[in-house]
Every structure is written in C-alpha cells, then in structure tokens.
C-alpha cells in the first residue's frame, strides 16, 4: 500500500466467540507525495468477549521524504484475546528515513490498557535516534498479547535478547508488551517471533 498526502483506514472486528487471523502478503511502503502535509493511516480493531484477534501485518517501511502518521486503536471486551504486532523500518537500504509517527492505544472494557506514541525521522523531537530510544537501529517493533489468563499468571518483566535490544513488560491488566529494536527487519522479526512463541 502506498501513501501520499491522504488518509486511509482499516477496520477489523472479531465477534463473540470468533477467531480472526489477519496478515499481509507484502510490506506497506510510505512514499513521499506531491502535496505537502502529513498522510494518515488509521487502524481500528474490535474484539468481543470470547473472541481472539491475531493482527499480524508485515512491516511498515518509511521511505525517504515521506511523512506518515499511523494510529492503531484496539477496543477489547473483558474476555477478549489479542495478539498485535507492529514493525517499522526506517528507510530502504542506503536511504535516510522519512518522518514516521506511530500511536498505539488499547482499551479493555472501556478502560485504557496502553497508550504510547513514538516519532522518528526528520522533524521528529530530538533524541529519537539516540541511546535512550533507537540507538542507531533502523528497525523497531512491538508485540502486545492480551489473555484473560494473565490476570492471575502474568509473565514477569524481563530482557529477551542477549544484547538487551528487546524487553517484555507486564501491563496493568491481563496483557504484556514486548518492545524491540534491531539493525534490520529480518532480525526484528526473529526477535518478535521468539517472544510470541513464549507467550502464545
């Protein structure tokens, strides 16, 4: 999917008792457009009681000169299950990245479970490429797993990768968040796949 200065949206809903797996066959490429301004890409997910949604798209690549804001919101019923993966790659090979702003919000039973935003690339707030954020890595991602069982048996916070580039963080609810950075998309996918194998 190509993005020029416009808005695009995607919605997915898993009804009560259903199991829905959503993937993609190719990466999404954010390209510079002819018009000035920020392009938008909005994702809205809804998961009913007893349902499970696996939202596993391919990477989003922020090409040089692009300016894209991605917002993902998931609304979960109390007994819903969710596996959500986001992966972003800053620039193609040998290319500086465009500007990419990504916000992820999760609500469970109408209450906030997670709300975070990250901006990278030219014009983003200073420090995004520094040691406290990306530390020079070009690929970043996160994995959110929501399971009712985590209410009583939640994994503990831990570093997942030998070099400290991935961590698992329990959330204030039956959910965990895995965040990771990597030098490239292949390494990032391996880290997140290994984390999912532990949590599935």
PDB file of C-alpha atoms in Angstrom:
ATOM      1  CA  UNK A   1       0.000   0.000   0.000  1.00  0.00           C
ATOM      2  CA  UNK A   2       1.407   3.416  -0.949  1.00  0.00           C
ATOM      3  CA  UNK A   3       0.618   6.575   0.968  1.00  0.00           C
ATOM      4  CA  UNK A   4       0.673  10.080  -0.478  1.00  0.00           C
ATOM      5  CA  UNK A   5      -0.788  13.049   1.450  1.00  0.00           C
ATOM      6  CA  UNK A   6      -4.140  11.475   2.143  1.00  0.00           C
ATOM      7  CA  UNK A   7      -5.955   9.368   4.725  1.00  0.00           C
ATOM      8  CA  UNK A   8      -6.516   5.638   4.680  1.00  0.00           C
ATOM      9  CA  UNK A   9      -8.236   3.441   7.248  1.00  0.00           C
ATOM     10  CA  UNK A  10      -8.642  -0.250   8.002  1.00  0.00           C
ATOM     11  CA  UNK A  11     -11.107  -1.855  10.406  1.00  0.00           C
ATOM     12  CA  UNK A  12     -11.329  -5.401  11.741  1.00  0.00           C
ATOM     13  CA  UNK A  13     -13.874  -6.857  14.146  1.00  0.00           C
ATOM     14  CA  UNK A  14     -13.875 -10.267  15.828  1.00  0.00           C
ATOM     15  CA  UNK A  15     -17.385 -11.025  17.039  1.00  0.00           C
ATOM     16  CA  UNK A  16     -18.243 -13.061  20.136  1.00  0.00           C
ATOM     17  CA  UNK A  17     -16.577 -16.484  20.135  1.00  0.00           C
ATOM     18  CA  UNK A  18     -14.826 -15.926  16.787  1.00  0.00           C
ATOM     19  CA  UNK A  19     -11.150 -16.338  15.978  1.00  0.00           C
ATOM     20  CA  UNK A  20      -9.765 -13.983  13.337  1.00  0.00           C
ATOM     21  CA  UNK A  21      -6.226 -14.017  11.950  1.00  0.00           C
ATOM     22  CA  UNK A  22      -5.221 -11.034   9.786  1.00  0.00           C
ATOM     23  CA  UNK A  23      -1.881 -10.914   7.990  1.00  0.00           C
ATOM     24  CA  UNK A  24      -0.455  -9.416   4.810  1.00  0.00           C
ATOM     25  CA  UNK A  25       1.454 -10.619   1.759  1.00  0.00           C
ATOM     26  CA  UNK A  26       3.797  -7.624   1.498  1.00  0.00           C
ATOM     27  CA  UNK A  27       5.174  -4.701   3.432  1.00  0.00           C
ATOM     28  CA  UNK A  28       3.462  -1.311   3.483  1.00  0.00           C
ATOM     29  CA  UNK A  29       5.617   1.401   1.900  1.00  0.00           C
ATOM     30  CA  UNK A  30       5.197   5.029   2.930  1.00  0.00           C
ATOM     31  CA  UNK A  31       6.317   7.208  -0.005  1.00  0.00           C
ATOM     32  CA  UNK A  32       6.645  10.968  -0.407  1.00  0.00           C
ATOM     33  CA  UNK A  33       3.682  12.611  -2.087  1.00  0.00           C
ATOM     34  CA  UNK A  34       3.345  15.566  -4.435  1.00  0.00           C
ATOM     35  CA  UNK A  35       1.355  17.616  -1.925  1.00  0.00           C
ATOM     36  CA  UNK A  36       2.774  18.892   1.336  1.00  0.00           C
ATOM     37  CA  UNK A  37       1.474  17.700   4.647  1.00  0.00           C
ATOM     38  CA  UNK A  38       1.138  14.556   6.661  1.00  0.00           C
ATOM     39  CA  UNK A  39      -0.519  11.390   5.368  1.00  0.00           C
ATOM     40  CA  UNK A  40      -2.611   9.342   7.815  1.00  0.00           C
ATOM     41  CA  UNK A  41      -3.181   5.637   8.187  1.00  0.00           C
ATOM     42  CA  UNK A  42      -5.707   4.590  10.844  1.00  0.00           C
ATOM     43  CA  UNK A  43      -6.336   1.056  12.100  1.00  0.00           C
ATOM     44  CA  UNK A  44      -9.359   0.249  14.290  1.00  0.00           C
ATOM     45  CA  UNK A  45      -9.717  -3.173  15.906  1.00  0.00           C
ATOM     46  CA  UNK A  46     -12.627  -4.506  17.966  1.00  0.00           C
ATOM     47  CA  UNK A  47     -12.611  -7.834  19.811  1.00  0.00           C
ATOM     48  CA  UNK A  48     -15.737  -9.145  21.551  1.00  0.00           C
ATOM     49  CA  UNK A  49     -15.995 -11.436  24.589  1.00  0.00           C
ATOM     50  CA  UNK A  50     -14.615 -14.904  23.950  1.00  0.00           C
ATOM     51  CA  UNK A  51     -13.115 -13.800  20.626  1.00  0.00           C
ATOM     52  CA  UNK A  52      -9.472 -13.751  19.548  1.00  0.00           C
ATOM     53  CA  UNK A  53      -7.864 -11.452  17.005  1.00  0.00           C
ATOM     54  CA  UNK A  54      -4.348 -12.016  15.704  1.00  0.00           C
ATOM     55  CA  UNK A  55      -3.316  -8.782  13.950  1.00  0.00           C
ATOM     56  CA  UNK A  56      -0.004  -9.589  12.243  1.00  0.00           C
ATOM     57  CA  UNK A  57       0.686  -7.286   9.282  1.00  0.00           C
ATOM     58  CA  UNK A  58       4.018  -7.072   7.513  1.00  0.00           C
ATOM     59  CA  UNK A  59       6.489  -4.244   8.129  1.00  0.00           C
ATOM     60  CA  UNK A  60       5.801  -0.582   7.501  1.00  0.00           C
ATOM     61  CA  UNK A  61       8.751   0.970   5.635  1.00  0.00           C
ATOM     62  CA  UNK A  62       9.250   4.718   5.989  1.00  0.00           C
ATOM     63  CA  UNK A  63      10.897   5.778   2.708  1.00  0.00           C
ATOM     64  CA  UNK A  64      12.994   8.942   2.484  1.00  0.00           C
ATOM     65  CA  UNK A  65      10.908  12.097   2.089  1.00  0.00           C
ATOM     66  CA  UNK A  66       7.659  10.542   3.358  1.00  0.00           C
ATOM     67  CA  UNK A  67       5.617  11.877   6.273  1.00  0.00           C
ATOM     68  CA  UNK A  68       3.143   9.407   7.743  1.00  0.00           C
ATOM     69  CA  UNK A  69       1.139   9.270  10.967  1.00  0.00           C
ATOM     70  CA  UNK A  70      -0.165   5.819  11.894  1.00  0.00           C
ATOM     71  CA  UNK A  71      -2.738   5.356  14.646  1.00  0.00           C
ATOM     72  CA  UNK A  72      -3.847   1.944  15.855  1.00  0.00           C
ATOM     73  CA  UNK A  73      -6.679   1.570  18.364  1.00  0.00           C
ATOM     74  CA  UNK A  74      -7.961  -1.710  19.756  1.00  0.00           C
ATOM     75  CA  UNK A  75     -11.148  -1.967  21.838  1.00  0.00           C
ATOM     76  CA  UNK A  76     -11.375  -5.222  23.766  1.00  0.00           C
ATOM     77  CA  UNK A  77     -14.198  -6.804  25.735  1.00  0.00           C
ATOM     78  CA  UNK A  78     -13.258  -8.147  29.213  1.00  0.00           C
ATOM     79  CA  UNK A  79     -12.734 -11.731  27.979  1.00  0.00           C
ATOM     80  CA  UNK A  80     -11.214 -10.869  24.605  1.00  0.00           C
ATOM     81  CA  UNK A  81      -7.841 -12.122  23.373  1.00  0.00           C
ATOM     82  CA  UNK A  82      -5.473 -10.143  21.183  1.00  0.00           C
ATOM     83  CA  UNK A  83      -2.106 -10.694  19.539  1.00  0.00           C
ATOM     84  CA  UNK A  84      -0.942  -7.493  17.858  1.00  0.00           C
ATOM     85  CA  UNK A  85       2.402  -6.971  16.137  1.00  0.00           C
ATOM     86  CA  UNK A  86       3.753  -3.723  14.705  1.00  0.00           C
ATOM     87  CA  UNK A  87       7.060  -3.485  12.862  1.00  0.00           C
ATOM     88  CA  UNK A  88       8.567  -0.342  11.368  1.00  0.00           C
ATOM     89  CA  UNK A  89      11.656   0.013   9.202  1.00  0.00           C
ATOM     90  CA  UNK A  90      13.274   3.422   8.864  1.00  0.00           C
ATOM     91  CA  UNK A  91      14.245   3.834   5.219  1.00  0.00           C
ATOM     92  CA  UNK A  92      15.074   1.409   2.463  1.00  0.00           C
ATOM     93  CA  UNK A  93      18.635   0.114   2.022  1.00  0.00           C
ATOM     94  CA  UNK A  94      21.078   3.033   1.851  1.00  0.00           C
ATOM     95  CA  UNK A  95      18.288   5.590   2.331  1.00  0.00           C
ATOM     96  CA  UNK A  96      17.520   8.067   5.095  1.00  0.00           C
ATOM     97  CA  UNK A  97      14.079   7.530   6.626  1.00  0.00           C
ATOM     98  CA  UNK A  98      11.041   9.694   6.199  1.00  0.00           C
ATOM     99  CA  UNK A  99       9.164  11.032   9.185  1.00  0.00           C
ATOM    100  CA  UNK A 100       7.028   8.423  10.907  1.00  0.00           C
ATOM    101  CA  UNK A 101       4.756   8.972  13.889  1.00  0.00           C
ATOM    102  CA  UNK A 102       3.065   5.927  15.370  1.00  0.00           C
ATOM    103  CA  UNK A 103       0.489   5.824  18.176  1.00  0.00           C
ATOM    104  CA  UNK A 104      -0.939   2.647  19.697  1.00  0.00           C
ATOM    105  CA  UNK A 105      -3.858   2.665  22.131  1.00  0.00           C
ATOM    106  CA  UNK A 106      -5.602  -0.319  23.691  1.00  0.00           C
ATOM    107  CA  UNK A 107      -8.800  -0.227  25.716  1.00  0.00           C
ATOM    108  CA  UNK A 108     -10.195  -3.165  27.685  1.00  0.00           C
ATOM    109  CA  UNK A 109     -13.771  -2.960  28.936  1.00  0.00           C
ATOM    110  CA  UNK A 110     -13.666   0.753  28.106  1.00  0.00           C
ATOM    111  CA  UNK A 111     -10.606   1.441  30.271  1.00  0.00           C
ATOM    112  CA  UNK A 112      -7.151   2.313  28.889  1.00  0.00           C
ATOM    113  CA  UNK A 113      -4.654  -0.534  28.887  1.00  0.00           C
ATOM    114  CA  UNK A 114      -1.881   1.044  26.792  1.00  0.00           C
ATOM    115  CA  UNK A 115      -1.319   4.428  25.160  1.00  0.00           C
ATOM    116  CA  UNK A 116       2.038   5.179  23.602  1.00  0.00           C
ATOM    117  CA  UNK A 117       3.440   7.227  20.736  1.00  0.00           C
ATOM    118  CA  UNK A 118       6.811   7.381  19.007  1.00  0.00           C
ATOM    119  CA  UNK A 119       8.037   9.805  16.336  1.00  0.00           C
ATOM    120  CA  UNK A 120      11.135   9.101  14.228  1.00  0.00           C
ATOM    121  CA  UNK A 121      12.900  10.693  11.297  1.00  0.00           C
ATOM    122  CA  UNK A 122      13.468  14.264  10.104  1.00  0.00           C
ATOM    123  CA  UNK A 123      11.488  16.810  12.108  1.00  0.00           C
ATOM    124  CA  UNK A 124      10.761  14.398  14.971  1.00  0.00           C
ATOM    125  CA  UNK A 125      11.594  15.533  18.506  1.00  0.00           C
ATOM    126  CA  UNK A 126      15.307  15.339  19.252  1.00  0.00           C
ATOM    127  CA  UNK A 127      16.837  12.193  20.661  1.00  0.00           C
ATOM    128  CA  UNK A 128      14.795   9.638  18.707  1.00  0.00           C
ATOM    129  CA  UNK A 129      17.978   8.103  17.260  1.00  0.00           C
ATOM    130  CA  UNK A 130      19.961   8.392  20.495  1.00  0.00           C
ATOM    131  CA  UNK A 131      20.946   5.706  23.005  1.00  0.00           C
ATOM    132  CA  UNK A 132      17.738   6.060  25.035  1.00  0.00           C
ATOM    133  CA  UNK A 133      15.448   5.324  22.075  1.00  0.00           C
ATOM    134  CA  UNK A 134      16.712   3.592  18.912  1.00  0.00           C
ATOM    135  CA  UNK A 135      20.483   3.732  19.494  1.00  0.00           C
ATOM    136  CA  UNK A 136      21.121   3.816  15.754  1.00  0.00           C
ATOM    137  CA  UNK A 137      18.920   0.824  14.890  1.00  0.00           C
ATOM    138  CA  UNK A 138      16.784   1.005  11.735  1.00  0.00           C
ATOM    139  CA  UNK A 139      14.004  -1.411  12.695  1.00  0.00           C
ATOM    140  CA  UNK A 140      11.675  -1.214  15.684  1.00  0.00           C
ATOM    141  CA  UNK A 141       8.662  -3.175  16.730  1.00  0.00           C
ATOM    142  CA  UNK A 142       6.289  -4.210  19.418  1.00  0.00           C
ATOM    143  CA  UNK A 143       4.132  -7.162  20.263  1.00  0.00           C
ATOM    144  CA  UNK A 144       1.092  -6.938  22.520  1.00  0.00           C
ATOM    145  CA  UNK A 145      -0.523 -10.093  23.872  1.00  0.00           C
ATOM    146  CA  UNK A 146      -3.782  -9.864  25.842  1.00  0.00           C
ATOM    147  CA  UNK A 147      -5.014 -13.063  27.504  1.00  0.00           C
ATOM    148  CA  UNK A 148      -7.548 -13.377  30.353  1.00  0.00           C
ATOM    149  CA  UNK A 149      -5.195 -15.908  31.990  1.00  0.00           C
ATOM    150  CA  UNK A 150      -2.620 -13.162  32.541  1.00  0.00           C
ATOM    151  CA  UNK A 151      -4.901 -11.723  35.231  1.00  0.00           C
ATOM    152  CA  UNK A 152      -3.613 -14.430  37.610  1.00  0.00           C
ATOM    153  CA  UNK A 153      -0.494 -15.748  35.842  1.00  0.00           C
ATOM    154  CA  UNK A 154       1.275 -12.841  34.146  1.00  0.00           C
ATOM    155  CA  UNK A 155       4.856 -13.140  32.870  1.00  0.00           C
ATOM    156  CA  UNK A 156       7.443 -11.086  34.751  1.00  0.00           C
ATOM    157  CA  UNK A 157       9.382  -8.204  33.259  1.00  0.00           C
ATOM    158  CA  UNK A 158      12.498  -9.475  31.523  1.00  0.00           C
ATOM    159  CA  UNK A 159      15.114  -8.708  28.883  1.00  0.00           C
ATOM    160  CA  UNK A 160      14.521 -11.092  25.970  1.00  0.00           C
ATOM    161  CA  UNK A 161      17.579 -10.609  23.774  1.00  0.00           C
ATOM    162  CA  UNK A 162      21.212 -11.232  24.691  1.00  0.00           C
ATOM    163  CA  UNK A 163      22.260  -7.723  23.633  1.00  0.00           C
ATOM    164  CA  UNK A 164      19.410  -6.044  25.504  1.00  0.00           C
ATOM    165  CA  UNK A 165      17.528  -4.910  22.413  1.00  0.00           C
ATOM    166  CA  UNK A 166      14.190  -6.467  23.426  1.00  0.00           C
ATOM    167  CA  UNK A 167      12.206  -6.422  26.651  1.00  0.00           C
ATOM    168  CA  UNK A 168       8.947  -7.846  27.960  1.00  0.00           C
ATOM    169  CA  UNK A 169       6.882  -5.559  30.182  1.00  0.00           C
ATOM    170  CA  UNK A 170       3.703  -6.607  32.026  1.00  0.00           C
ATOM    171  CA  UNK A 171       0.866  -4.107  31.650  1.00  0.00           C
ATOM    172  CA  UNK A 172      -1.655  -3.075  34.310  1.00  0.00           C
ATOM    173  CA  UNK A 173      -4.158  -5.643  33.120  1.00  0.00           C
ATOM    174  CA  UNK A 174      -4.082  -9.145  31.619  1.00  0.00           C
ATOM    175  CA  UNK A 175      -1.545  -8.161  28.972  1.00  0.00           C
ATOM    176  CA  UNK A 176       2.146  -7.907  28.189  1.00  0.00           C
ATOM    177  CA  UNK A 177       4.104  -5.644  25.849  1.00  0.00           C
ATOM    178  CA  UNK A 178       7.270  -6.676  24.051  1.00  0.00           C
ATOM    179  CA  UNK A 179       9.356  -3.882  22.548  1.00  0.00           C
ATOM    180  CA  UNK A 180      12.391  -4.448  20.348  1.00  0.00           C
ATOM    181  CA  UNK A 181      14.899  -2.661  18.145  1.00  0.00           C
ATOM    182  CA  UNK A 182      17.148  -4.299  15.580  1.00  0.00           C
ATOM    183  CA  UNK A 183      19.561  -3.405  12.775  1.00  0.00           C
ATOM    184  CA  UNK A 184      17.169  -4.757  10.115  1.00  0.00           C
ATOM    185  CA  UNK A 185      13.690  -6.158   9.540  1.00  0.00           C
ATOM    186  CA  UNK A 186      14.806  -9.800   9.471  1.00  0.00           C
ATOM    187  CA  UNK A 187      16.434  -9.630  12.885  1.00  0.00           C
ATOM    188  CA  UNK A 188      13.434  -7.762  14.292  1.00  0.00           C
ATOM    189  CA  UNK A 189      11.017 -10.441  13.059  1.00  0.00           C
ATOM    190  CA  UNK A 190      13.111 -13.196  14.613  1.00  0.00           C
ATOM    191  CA  UNK A 191      13.071 -11.431  17.991  1.00  0.00           C
ATOM    192  CA  UNK A 192       9.303 -10.872  17.936  1.00  0.00           C
ATOM    193  CA  UNK A 193       8.577 -14.393  16.679  1.00  0.00           C
ATOM    194  CA  UNK A 194      10.615 -15.849  19.531  1.00  0.00           C
ATOM    195  CA  UNK A 195       8.718 -13.685  22.014  1.00  0.00           C
ATOM    196  CA  UNK A 196       5.379 -14.768  20.567  1.00  0.00           C
ATOM    197  CA  UNK A 197       6.434 -18.395  20.867  1.00  0.00           C
ATOM    198  CA  UNK A 198       6.923 -17.848  24.599  1.00  0.00           C
ATOM    199  CA  UNK A 199       3.604 -16.082  25.072  1.00  0.00           C
ATOM    200  CA  UNK A 200       1.209 -17.927  22.731  1.00  0.00           C
TER     201      UNK A 200
END
